[in-house]
Amino acid sequence: QVQLVESGGGSVQTGGSLTLSCVASGGAFNYHTMGWFRQSPERGQEFVASVNWDTGRTNYDWRVRGRFTASRDTTRNTGYLQMSSLKAEDTAVYYCAAADRDPNTYDDFGSWGQGTQVTVSS
């Protein structure tokens, strides 16, 4: 099973930017989609964004569309989540995940990263 290692979390002020990375180890990223999710006490688990590994097609939750950009570098088996115009409500633990088929539910993601904290102060 693929192992996902996340990095790039930290603390920023409102309006700032941050980029998260998700590196797949244990071989090539032989999965359909890399997804990004976040977990917070106020809202629980939320879908954030996803990127198709072959085509680069992306999907975004309405709360982050226009501010966040998901991408991937297939030669480095690495996915990225670029975040800008950050708001206090973006504060959460962010997770990357891998799906081996076109995902429609959380159950379609079989491998998850360890999570990285993003804190946005007002």
C-alpha positions as MATLAB code, in Angstrom:
seq = 'QVQLVESGGGSVQTGGSLTLSCVASGGAFNYHTMGWFRQSPERGQEFVASVNWDTGRTNYDWRVRGRFTASRDTTRNTGYLQMSSLKAEDTAVYYCAAADRDPNTYDDFGSWGQGTQVTVSS';
ca = [
       0.000    0.000    0.000;
       1.239    3.492   -0.822;
       2.557    5.587    2.064;
       1.819    9.321    2.096;
       3.965   11.839    3.978;
       2.761   15.421    4.354;
       4.672   18.604    5.084;
       4.312   22.378    4.837;
       1.880   23.159    7.628;
       2.364   26.065    9.980;
       0.920   29.306   11.315;
       0.058   32.324    9.164;
      -1.964   35.502    9.492;
      -5.245   36.127    7.721;
      -4.599   36.784    4.031;
      -1.358   34.824    4.005;
      -0.303   31.872    1.869;
       0.932   28.363    2.521;
       1.725   25.329    0.351;
       1.326   21.740    1.514;
       3.164   18.790   -0.022;
       2.224   15.121   -0.069;
       4.930   12.644   -1.104;
       3.993    9.092   -2.053;
       6.582    6.470   -1.138;
       6.864    2.747   -1.739;
       6.778    3.009   -5.519;
       5.010    5.018   -8.159;
       1.728    6.711   -7.311;
      -0.369    4.032   -8.996;
      -3.694    5.541   -7.937;
      -6.480    7.370   -9.674;
      -6.766   10.506   -7.549;
      -5.067   12.395   -4.733;
      -7.514   14.119   -2.430;
      -7.152   16.755    0.259;
      -9.320   16.885    3.374;
      -9.316   18.839    6.612;
     -10.465   18.129   10.151;
     -11.487   20.748   12.702;
     -13.438   20.680   15.983;
     -15.988   23.138   14.609;
     -16.835   21.455   11.298;
     -15.492   17.923   11.523;
     -14.069   16.356    8.368;
     -14.447   18.278    5.116;
     -13.464   17.643    1.527;
     -11.125   20.370    0.270;
      -9.817   19.473   -3.186;
      -8.719   16.623   -5.435;
      -6.548   16.144   -8.494;
      -6.649   13.352  -11.058;
      -3.145   11.941  -11.303;
      -3.186   11.315  -15.044;
      -5.134   14.278  -16.381;
      -4.555   16.907  -13.695;
      -8.289   17.599  -13.526;
      -9.225   19.202  -10.215;
     -12.284   19.561   -8.018;
     -12.738   22.012   -5.144;
     -15.110   22.615   -2.303;
     -16.944   25.899   -2.726;
     -15.300   27.315    0.426;
     -11.828   27.190   -1.125;
     -12.489   27.515   -4.861;
     -10.528   30.473   -6.221;
      -8.156   30.518   -3.241;
      -6.663   26.990   -3.207;
      -4.968   25.150   -6.072;
      -4.326   21.394   -6.140;
      -1.641   20.048   -8.451;
       0.736   17.125   -8.869;
       4.244   16.409  -10.145;
       4.131   12.853  -11.463;
       7.926   12.630  -11.833;
       8.347   13.239   -8.097;
       5.242   11.342   -6.924;
       4.227   14.494   -5.093;
       0.948   16.345   -4.784;
       0.613   19.970   -3.728;
      -2.071   22.132   -2.203;
      -1.361   25.835   -2.685;
      -3.396   27.967   -0.305;
      -3.754   31.737   -0.537;
      -5.991   34.427    0.947;
      -6.215   32.259    4.036;
      -9.009   32.845    6.519;
      -9.391   31.945   10.168;
     -11.965   29.312    9.228;
      -9.297   27.490    7.192;
      -7.636   26.484   10.464;
      -7.609   22.674   10.596;
      -5.495   19.561   10.321;
      -5.051   18.862    6.617;
      -4.762   15.334    5.215;
      -3.872   14.024    1.786;
      -5.290   10.710    0.626;
      -5.093    8.324   -2.332;
      -7.978    6.704   -4.182;
      -7.549    3.765   -6.568;
     -10.754    4.543   -8.447;
     -12.780    7.589   -9.378;
     -13.736    8.763   -5.867;
     -17.244    9.678   -4.818;
     -17.066    8.928   -1.075;
     -14.475    8.899    1.707;
     -14.404    5.087    1.467;
     -12.830    5.374   -1.979;
      -9.641    6.741   -0.359;
      -7.679    3.762    0.947;
      -4.454    5.441    2.060;
      -4.074    8.599    4.161;
      -1.247   10.888    5.215;
      -0.423   11.645    8.829;
      -1.914   15.142    8.744;
      -0.357   18.581    9.105;
      -1.666   21.490   11.170;
      -2.575   24.774    9.486;
      -3.384   27.669   11.810;
      -4.635   31.038   10.538;
      -4.823   33.892   13.038;
      -7.081   36.920   12.682;
];
